[in-house]
Short mmCIF file of C-alpha atoms in Angstrom, two decimals:
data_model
loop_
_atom_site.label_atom_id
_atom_site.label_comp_id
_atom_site.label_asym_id
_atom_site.label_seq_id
_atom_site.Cartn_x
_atom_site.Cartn_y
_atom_site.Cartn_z
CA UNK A 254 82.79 104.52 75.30
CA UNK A 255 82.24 102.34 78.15
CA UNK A 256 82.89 103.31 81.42
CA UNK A 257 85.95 101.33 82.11
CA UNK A 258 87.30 101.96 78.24
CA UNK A 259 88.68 105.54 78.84
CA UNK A 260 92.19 105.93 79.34
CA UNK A 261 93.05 108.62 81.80
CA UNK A 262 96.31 110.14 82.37
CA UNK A 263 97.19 109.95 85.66
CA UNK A 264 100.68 111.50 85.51
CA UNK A 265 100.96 114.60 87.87
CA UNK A 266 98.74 113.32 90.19
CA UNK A 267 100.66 111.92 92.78
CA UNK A 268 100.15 108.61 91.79
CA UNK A 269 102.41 105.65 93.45
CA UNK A 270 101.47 103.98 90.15
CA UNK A 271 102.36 106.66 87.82
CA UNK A 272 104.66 109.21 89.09
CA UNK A 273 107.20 106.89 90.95
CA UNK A 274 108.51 104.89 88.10
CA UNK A 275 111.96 106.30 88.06
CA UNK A 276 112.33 105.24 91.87
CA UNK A 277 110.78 101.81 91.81
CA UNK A 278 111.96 101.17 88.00
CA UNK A 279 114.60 103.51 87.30
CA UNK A 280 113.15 104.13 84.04
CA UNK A 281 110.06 106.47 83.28
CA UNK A 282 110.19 104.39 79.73
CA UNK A 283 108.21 101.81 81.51
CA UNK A 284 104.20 100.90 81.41
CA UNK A 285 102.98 100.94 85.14
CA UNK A 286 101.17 97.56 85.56
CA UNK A 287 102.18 96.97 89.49
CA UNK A 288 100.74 98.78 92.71
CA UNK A 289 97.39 97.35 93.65
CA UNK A 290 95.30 100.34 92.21
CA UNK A 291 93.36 100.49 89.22
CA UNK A 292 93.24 103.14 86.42
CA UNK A 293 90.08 103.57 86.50
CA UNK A 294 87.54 106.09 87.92
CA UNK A 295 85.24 105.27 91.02
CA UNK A 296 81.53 104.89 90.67
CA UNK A 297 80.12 108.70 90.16
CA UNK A 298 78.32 108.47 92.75
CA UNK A 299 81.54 108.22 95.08
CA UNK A 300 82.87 111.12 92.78
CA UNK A 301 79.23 113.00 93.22
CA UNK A 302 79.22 112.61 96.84
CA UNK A 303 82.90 113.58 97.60
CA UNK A 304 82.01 116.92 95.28
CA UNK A 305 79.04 117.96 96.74
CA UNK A 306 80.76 117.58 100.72
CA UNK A 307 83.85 119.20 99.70
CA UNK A 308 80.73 122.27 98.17
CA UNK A 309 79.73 122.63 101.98
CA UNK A 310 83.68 123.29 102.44
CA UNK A 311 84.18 123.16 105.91
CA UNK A 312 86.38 120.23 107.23
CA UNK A 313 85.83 119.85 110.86
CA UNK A 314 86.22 116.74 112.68
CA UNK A 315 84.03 114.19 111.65
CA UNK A 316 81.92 111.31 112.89
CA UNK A 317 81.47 107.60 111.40
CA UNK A 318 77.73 107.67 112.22
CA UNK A 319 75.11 104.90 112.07
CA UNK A 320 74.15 105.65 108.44
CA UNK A 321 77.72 104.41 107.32
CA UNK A 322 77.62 101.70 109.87
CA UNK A 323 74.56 100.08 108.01
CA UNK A 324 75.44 100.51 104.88
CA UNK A 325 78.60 98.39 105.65
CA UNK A 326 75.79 95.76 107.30
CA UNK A 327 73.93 95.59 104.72
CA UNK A 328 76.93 95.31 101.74
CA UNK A 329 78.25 92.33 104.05
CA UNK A 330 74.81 90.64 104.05
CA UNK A 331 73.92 90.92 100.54
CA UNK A 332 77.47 90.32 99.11
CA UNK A 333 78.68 87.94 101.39
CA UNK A 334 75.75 86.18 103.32
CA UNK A 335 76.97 87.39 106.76
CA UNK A 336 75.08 88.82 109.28
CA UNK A 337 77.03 91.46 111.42
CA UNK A 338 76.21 93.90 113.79
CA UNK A 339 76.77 97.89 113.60
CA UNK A 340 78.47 97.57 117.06
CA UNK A 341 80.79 95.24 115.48
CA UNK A 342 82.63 98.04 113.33
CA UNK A 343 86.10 99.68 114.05
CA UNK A 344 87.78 102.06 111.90
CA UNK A 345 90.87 102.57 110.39
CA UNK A 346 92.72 103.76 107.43
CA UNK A 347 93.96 100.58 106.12
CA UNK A 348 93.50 97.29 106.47
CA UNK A 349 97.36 97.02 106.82
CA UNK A 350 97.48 99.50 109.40
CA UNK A 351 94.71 97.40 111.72
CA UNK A 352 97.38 94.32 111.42
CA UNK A 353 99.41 96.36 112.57
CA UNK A 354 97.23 97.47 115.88
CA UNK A 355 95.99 93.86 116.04
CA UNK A 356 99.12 92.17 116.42
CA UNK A 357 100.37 94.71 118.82
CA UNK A 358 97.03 94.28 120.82
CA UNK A 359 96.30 90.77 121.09
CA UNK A 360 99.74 89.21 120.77
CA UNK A 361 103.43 89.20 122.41
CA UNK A 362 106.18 89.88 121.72
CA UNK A 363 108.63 86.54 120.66
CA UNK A 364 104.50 85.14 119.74
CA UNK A 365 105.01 83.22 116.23
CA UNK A 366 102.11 84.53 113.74
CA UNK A 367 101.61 82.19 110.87
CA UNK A 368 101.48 83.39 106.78
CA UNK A 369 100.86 81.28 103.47
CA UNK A 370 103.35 82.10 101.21
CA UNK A 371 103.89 83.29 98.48
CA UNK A 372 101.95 86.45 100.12
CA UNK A 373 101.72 89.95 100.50
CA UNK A 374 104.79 91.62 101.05
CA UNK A 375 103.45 93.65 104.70
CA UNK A 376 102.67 90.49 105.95
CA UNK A 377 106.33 90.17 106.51
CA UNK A 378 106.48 93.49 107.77
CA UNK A 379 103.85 93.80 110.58
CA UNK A 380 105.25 90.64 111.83
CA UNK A 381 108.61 91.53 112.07
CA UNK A 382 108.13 95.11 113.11
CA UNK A 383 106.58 94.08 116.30
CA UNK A 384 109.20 91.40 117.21
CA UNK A 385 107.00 88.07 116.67
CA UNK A 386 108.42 85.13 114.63
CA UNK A 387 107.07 84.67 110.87
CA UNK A 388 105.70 80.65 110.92
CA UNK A 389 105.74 79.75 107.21
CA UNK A 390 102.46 77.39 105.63
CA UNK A 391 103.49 77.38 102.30
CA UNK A 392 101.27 77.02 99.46
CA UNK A 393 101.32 73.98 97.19
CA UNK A 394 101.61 74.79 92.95
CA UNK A 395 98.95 71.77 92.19
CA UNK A 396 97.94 71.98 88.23
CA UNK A 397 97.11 75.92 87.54
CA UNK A 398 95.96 76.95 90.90
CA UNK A 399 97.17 76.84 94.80
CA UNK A 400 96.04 74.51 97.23
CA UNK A 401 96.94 74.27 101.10
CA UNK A 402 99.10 71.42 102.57
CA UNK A 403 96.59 71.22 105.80
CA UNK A 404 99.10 68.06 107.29
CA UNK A 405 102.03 71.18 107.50
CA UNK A 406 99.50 73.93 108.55
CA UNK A 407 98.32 71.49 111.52
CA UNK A 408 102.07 70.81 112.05
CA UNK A 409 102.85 74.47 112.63
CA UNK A 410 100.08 74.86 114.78
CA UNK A 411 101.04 71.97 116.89
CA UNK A 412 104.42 73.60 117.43
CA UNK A 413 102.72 77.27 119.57
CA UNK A 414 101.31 79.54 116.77
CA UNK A 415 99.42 82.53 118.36
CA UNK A 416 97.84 84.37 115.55
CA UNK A 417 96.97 83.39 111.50
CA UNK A 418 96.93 85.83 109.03
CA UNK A 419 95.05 84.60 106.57
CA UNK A 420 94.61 86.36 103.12
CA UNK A 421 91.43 85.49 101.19
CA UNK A 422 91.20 85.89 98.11
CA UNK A 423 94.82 85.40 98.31
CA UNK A 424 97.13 88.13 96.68
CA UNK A 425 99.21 87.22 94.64
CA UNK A 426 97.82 83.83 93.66
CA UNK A 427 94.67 85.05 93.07
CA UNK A 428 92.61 81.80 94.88
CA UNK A 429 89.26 82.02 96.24
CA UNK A 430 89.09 79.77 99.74
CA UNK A 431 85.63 77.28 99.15
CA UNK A 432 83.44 76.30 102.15
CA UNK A 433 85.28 73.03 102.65
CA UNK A 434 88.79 74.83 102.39
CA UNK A 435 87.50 77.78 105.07
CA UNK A 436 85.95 74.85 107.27
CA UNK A 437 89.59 72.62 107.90
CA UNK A 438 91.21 76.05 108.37
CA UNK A 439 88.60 77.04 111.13
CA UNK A 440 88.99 73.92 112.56
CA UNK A 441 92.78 73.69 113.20
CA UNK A 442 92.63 77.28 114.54
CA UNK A 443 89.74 76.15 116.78
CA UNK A 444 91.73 73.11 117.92
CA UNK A 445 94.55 74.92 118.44
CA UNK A 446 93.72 78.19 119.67
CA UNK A 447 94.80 80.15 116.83
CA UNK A 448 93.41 83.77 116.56
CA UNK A 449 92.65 84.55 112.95
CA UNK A 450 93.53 88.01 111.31
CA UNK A 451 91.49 87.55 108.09
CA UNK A 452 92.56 90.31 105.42
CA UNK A 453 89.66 90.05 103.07
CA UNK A 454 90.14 93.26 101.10
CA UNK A 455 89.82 91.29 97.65
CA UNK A 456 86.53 90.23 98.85
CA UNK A 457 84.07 92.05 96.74
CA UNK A 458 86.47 91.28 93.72
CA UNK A 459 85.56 87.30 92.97
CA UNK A 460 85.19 86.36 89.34
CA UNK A 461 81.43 85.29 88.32
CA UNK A 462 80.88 81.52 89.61
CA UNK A 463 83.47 81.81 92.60
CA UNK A 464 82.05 83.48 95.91
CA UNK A 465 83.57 84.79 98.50
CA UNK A 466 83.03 83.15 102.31
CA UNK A 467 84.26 85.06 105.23
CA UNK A 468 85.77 82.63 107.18
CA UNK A 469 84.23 84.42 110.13
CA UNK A 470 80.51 83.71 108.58
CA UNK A 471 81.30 79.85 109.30
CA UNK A 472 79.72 79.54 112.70
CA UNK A 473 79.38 82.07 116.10
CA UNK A 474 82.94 80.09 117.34
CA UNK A 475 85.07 80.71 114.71
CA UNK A 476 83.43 84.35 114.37
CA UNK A 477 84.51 84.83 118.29
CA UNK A 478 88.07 84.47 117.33
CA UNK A 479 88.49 86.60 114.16
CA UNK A 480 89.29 89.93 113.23
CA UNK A 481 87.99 90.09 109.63
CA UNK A 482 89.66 93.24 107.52
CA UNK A 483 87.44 94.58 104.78
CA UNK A 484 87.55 97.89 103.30
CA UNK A 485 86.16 99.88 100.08
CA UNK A 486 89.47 100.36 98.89
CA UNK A 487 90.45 97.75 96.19
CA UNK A 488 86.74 97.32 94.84
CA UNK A 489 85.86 100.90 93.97
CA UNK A 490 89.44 102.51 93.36
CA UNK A 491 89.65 104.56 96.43
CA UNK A 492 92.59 103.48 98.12
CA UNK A 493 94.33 106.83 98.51
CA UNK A 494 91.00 108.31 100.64
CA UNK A 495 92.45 105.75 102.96
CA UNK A 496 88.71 104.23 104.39
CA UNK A 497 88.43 100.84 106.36
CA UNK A 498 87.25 98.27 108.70
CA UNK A 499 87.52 95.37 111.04
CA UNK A 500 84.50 93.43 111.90
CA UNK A 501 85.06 91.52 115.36
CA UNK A 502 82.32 89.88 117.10
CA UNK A 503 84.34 89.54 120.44
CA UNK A 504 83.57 92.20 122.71
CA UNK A 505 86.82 91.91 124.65
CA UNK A 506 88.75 91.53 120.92
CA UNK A 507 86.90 94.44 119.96
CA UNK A 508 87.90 96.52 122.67
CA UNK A 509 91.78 95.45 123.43
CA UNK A 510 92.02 96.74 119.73
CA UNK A 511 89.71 99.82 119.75
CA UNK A 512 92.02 100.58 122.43
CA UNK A 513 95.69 100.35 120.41
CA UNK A 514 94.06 102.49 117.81
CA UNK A 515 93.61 105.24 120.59
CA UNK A 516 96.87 104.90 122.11
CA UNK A 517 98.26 105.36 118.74
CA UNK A 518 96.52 108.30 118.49
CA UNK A 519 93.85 107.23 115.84
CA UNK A 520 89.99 108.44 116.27
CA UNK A 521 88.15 107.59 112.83
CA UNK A 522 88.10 108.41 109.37
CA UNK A 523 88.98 111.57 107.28
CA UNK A 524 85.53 113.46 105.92
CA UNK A 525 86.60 112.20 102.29
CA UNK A 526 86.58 108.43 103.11
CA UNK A 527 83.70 108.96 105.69
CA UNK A 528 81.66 110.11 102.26
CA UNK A 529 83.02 107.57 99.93
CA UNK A 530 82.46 104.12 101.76
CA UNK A 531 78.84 105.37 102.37
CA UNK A 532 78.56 106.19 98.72
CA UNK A 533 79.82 103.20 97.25
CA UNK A 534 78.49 100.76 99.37
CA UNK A 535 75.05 102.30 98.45
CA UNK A 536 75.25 103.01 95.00
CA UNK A 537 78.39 100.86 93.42
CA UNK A 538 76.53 97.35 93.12
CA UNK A 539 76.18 98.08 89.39
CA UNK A 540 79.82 99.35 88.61
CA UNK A 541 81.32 96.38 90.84
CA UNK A 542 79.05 93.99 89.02
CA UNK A 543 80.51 94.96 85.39
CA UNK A 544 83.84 95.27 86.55
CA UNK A 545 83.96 91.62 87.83
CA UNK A 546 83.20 90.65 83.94
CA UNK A 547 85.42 92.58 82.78
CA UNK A 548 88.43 91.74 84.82
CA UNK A 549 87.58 88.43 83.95
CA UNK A 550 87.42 89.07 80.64
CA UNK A 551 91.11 90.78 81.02
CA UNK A 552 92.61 87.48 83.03
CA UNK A 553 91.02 85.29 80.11
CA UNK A 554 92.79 87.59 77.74
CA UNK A 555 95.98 87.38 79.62
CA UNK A 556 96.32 83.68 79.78
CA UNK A 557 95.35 83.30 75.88
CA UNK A 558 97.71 85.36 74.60
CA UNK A 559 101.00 84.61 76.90
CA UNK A 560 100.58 80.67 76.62
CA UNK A 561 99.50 80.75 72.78
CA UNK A 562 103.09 82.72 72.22
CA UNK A 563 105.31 82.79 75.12
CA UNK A 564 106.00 79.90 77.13
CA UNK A 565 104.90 81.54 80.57
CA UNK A 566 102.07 80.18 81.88
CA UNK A 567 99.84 82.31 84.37
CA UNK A 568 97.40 81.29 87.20
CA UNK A 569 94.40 80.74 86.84
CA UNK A 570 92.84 83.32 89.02
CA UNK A 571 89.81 83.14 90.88
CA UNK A 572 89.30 86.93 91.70
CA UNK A 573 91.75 89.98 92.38
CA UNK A 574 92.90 92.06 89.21
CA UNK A 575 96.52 90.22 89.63
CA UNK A 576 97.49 88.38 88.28
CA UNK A 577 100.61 85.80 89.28
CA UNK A 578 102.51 84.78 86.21
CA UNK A 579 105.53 81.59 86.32
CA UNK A 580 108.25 82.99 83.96
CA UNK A 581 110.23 79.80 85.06
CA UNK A 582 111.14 78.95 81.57
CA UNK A 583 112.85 82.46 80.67
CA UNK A 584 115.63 80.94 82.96
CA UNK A 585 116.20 83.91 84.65
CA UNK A 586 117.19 84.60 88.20
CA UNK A 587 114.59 87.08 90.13
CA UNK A 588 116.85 90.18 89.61
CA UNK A 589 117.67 89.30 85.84
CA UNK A 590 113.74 88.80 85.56
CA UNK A 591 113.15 91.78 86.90
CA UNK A 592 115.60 93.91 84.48
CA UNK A 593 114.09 92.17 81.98
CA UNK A 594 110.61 93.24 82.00
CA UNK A 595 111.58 96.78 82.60
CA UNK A 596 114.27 96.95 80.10
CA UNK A 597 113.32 95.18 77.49
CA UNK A 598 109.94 94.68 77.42
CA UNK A 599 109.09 97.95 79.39
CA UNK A 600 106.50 96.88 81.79
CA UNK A 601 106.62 97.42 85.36
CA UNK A 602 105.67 94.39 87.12
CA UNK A 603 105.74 93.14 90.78
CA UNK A 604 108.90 91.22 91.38
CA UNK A 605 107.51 87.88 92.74
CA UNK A 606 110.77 86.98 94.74
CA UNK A 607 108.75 90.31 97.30
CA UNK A 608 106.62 87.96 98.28
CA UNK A 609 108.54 85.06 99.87
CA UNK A 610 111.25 82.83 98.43
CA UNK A 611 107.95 80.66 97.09
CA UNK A 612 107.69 83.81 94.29
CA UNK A 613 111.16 83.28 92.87
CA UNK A 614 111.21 83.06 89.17
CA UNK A 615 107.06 84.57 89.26
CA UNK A 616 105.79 88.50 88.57
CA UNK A 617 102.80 89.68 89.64
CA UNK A 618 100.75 91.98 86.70
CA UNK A 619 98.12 94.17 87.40
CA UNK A 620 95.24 94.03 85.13
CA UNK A 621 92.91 96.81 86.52
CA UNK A 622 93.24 98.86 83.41
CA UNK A 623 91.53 99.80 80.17
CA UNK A 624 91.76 96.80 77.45
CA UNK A 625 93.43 99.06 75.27
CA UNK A 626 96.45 99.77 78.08
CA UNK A 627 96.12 95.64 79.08
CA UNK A 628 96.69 94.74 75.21
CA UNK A 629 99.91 96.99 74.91
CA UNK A 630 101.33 95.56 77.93
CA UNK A 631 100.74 92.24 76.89
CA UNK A 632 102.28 92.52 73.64
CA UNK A 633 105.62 94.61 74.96
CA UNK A 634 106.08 90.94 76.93
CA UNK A 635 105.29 88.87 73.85
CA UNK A 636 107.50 90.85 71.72
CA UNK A 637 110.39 91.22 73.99
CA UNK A 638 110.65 87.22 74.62
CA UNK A 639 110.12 86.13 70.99
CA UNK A 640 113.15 88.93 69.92
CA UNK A 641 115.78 87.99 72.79
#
């Protein structure tokens, strides 16, 4: 059995995934295909190294040294093409916790901060939580993929934004930004003196023949005003050892940020994540490699069997395991559509309406699962819209 064929119950473990269902659902009769985490295990050698630290079994404060520190360098350069520096680096449990510092440190209150929606749900959040106005860029539905309406992102711009957070690859809609895409964008923040807060979490996670560009990479100008987000996290399943980073090449950036973090009372990582972003960065490439196939494999399966017998119609993803599925023609509104996949065809999906108003009538499925768990959900949906 392949390494990514195993079904594992995770039930009991005080999984978000697993063991809320009754409180996100109210149903436990439901199959979990939601939260961003995937059911499957991390790379051994992540598993190896946590075991053998947690051996030693003290847990004393711990340091992010310069061994970690390059082996983030060197998975930017060889994934990505980017050259960074070690002193580059800050630390912090999440990436949505350093939007959270960033926007606090480098922008105003009453400042209007600029999303393309449909997009992550804490985008909303950080924004409002700190008092700054939510600009809207929304994305255009062109064919079976998402493009950006540049003549209404230049517009917004024109009218004071401070801050851009951009989300590449995009969750929910699954797009890879190209070079020429990346370029206008850099551009119009250039032009306009927009600081960019690039969550690029979904990085590693592009489907064979679409790379990922950090918009940062572009040129030393546009690098000077981004904050690029990366972490560990989605790629090898280790979200809950809570492990990440922000690469900013401005010094003064850098250090108006480093310095939120400490008046929030944060200092680095815990020993667990310290271990486990060294690990995988060193020793993943070949589990990452097989899993990008494979979730491609799962989005081709996806698409094939909902638009051969349903009339849904998904998105064609270009990386992410979500996928962002237009249930427009179930005629449903977003709460109806919602109480429909959980009670009748028993999957818990992401209500797309959580994502902006752009999501109405959408769900967002996670397909970072065994085949044999993707192929039940898939058919609970197919049966439960051919028998209503």
């Amino acid at each position: 059995m392949g390494i990514f064929e195993k079904v594992y119950d995770r039930k009991n473990t005080r999984s978000v995934k697993w063991d809320m269902l009754d409180a996100v659902f109210q149903s436990e009769d439901v199959l979990p295909m939601w939260v961003a985490d995937m059911d499957f295990k991390a790379p051994e050698a992540v598993n190896n190294a946590i075991t053998s630290r947690a051996q030693h079994g003290i847990y004393g404060y711990t340091v992010v040294d310069d061994d970690v520190k390059n082996a983030i360098v060197h998975w930017v350069s060889k994934r990505h093409s980017w050259t960074i520096k070690p002193q580059w680096l800050s630390f912090s449990p999440g990436v949505v916790t350093t939007l959270h510092m960033a926007i606090q440190a480098l922008t105003e209150p009453k400042d209007s901060i600029l999303i393309q929606t449909p997009v992550y749900t804490p985008f909303y959040q950080v924004i409002e939580a700190h008092d700054r106005n939510i600009i809207k860029n929304p994305l255009v539905r062109k064919d079976n993929t998402y493009v950006i309406d540049f003549n209404d992102l230049e517009s917004k711009f024109q009218q004071g934004v401070k801050a851009f957070i951009l989300c590449n690859p995009h969750n929910p809609v699954g797009k890879v930004w190209n070079k020429e895409e990346l370029e206008e964008i850099a551009r119009l923040c250039l032009k306009y003196n927009v600081l960019i807060l690039s969550d690029e979490i979904h990085c590693d996670l592009t489907f064979p023949n679409h790379n990922h560009i950090p918009i940062a990479s572009l040129s030393e100008e546009i690098a000077n005003c981004t904050i690029t987000c990366m972490a560990p996290s989605k790629t090898f399943n280790l979200a809950g050892l809570q492990a990440s980073y922000a690469i900013t090449a401005n010094k003064e950036y850098r250090r108006m940020l480093e310095k939120q973090f400490s008046i929030q009372g944060f200092h680095g990582l815990n020993i667990m994540g310290n271990m486990a972003l060294e690990a995988a960065y060193q020793y993943g490439e070949a589990w990452l490699d097989e899993l990008r196939i494979l979730l491609e494999d799962h989005r081709n399966y996806v698409i094939q069997e909902l638009e051969s017998h349903t009339d849904l119609r998904v998105i064609r993803s270009e990386g992410t395991y979500l996928l962002w599925i237009d249930c427009q023609s179930l005629n449903m509104d977003s709460k109806a559509l919602k109480k429909f996949f959980v009670e009748k065809a028993r999957v818990g999906l992401n209500n797309g309406v959580d994502y902006g108003d752009d999501g109405d009538q959408y769900m967002r499925m996670n397909i970072g699962c065994p085949r044999e768990t993707l192929e039940e959900g898939v058919k609970r949906i197919i049966d439960a819209i051919n028998n209503q």
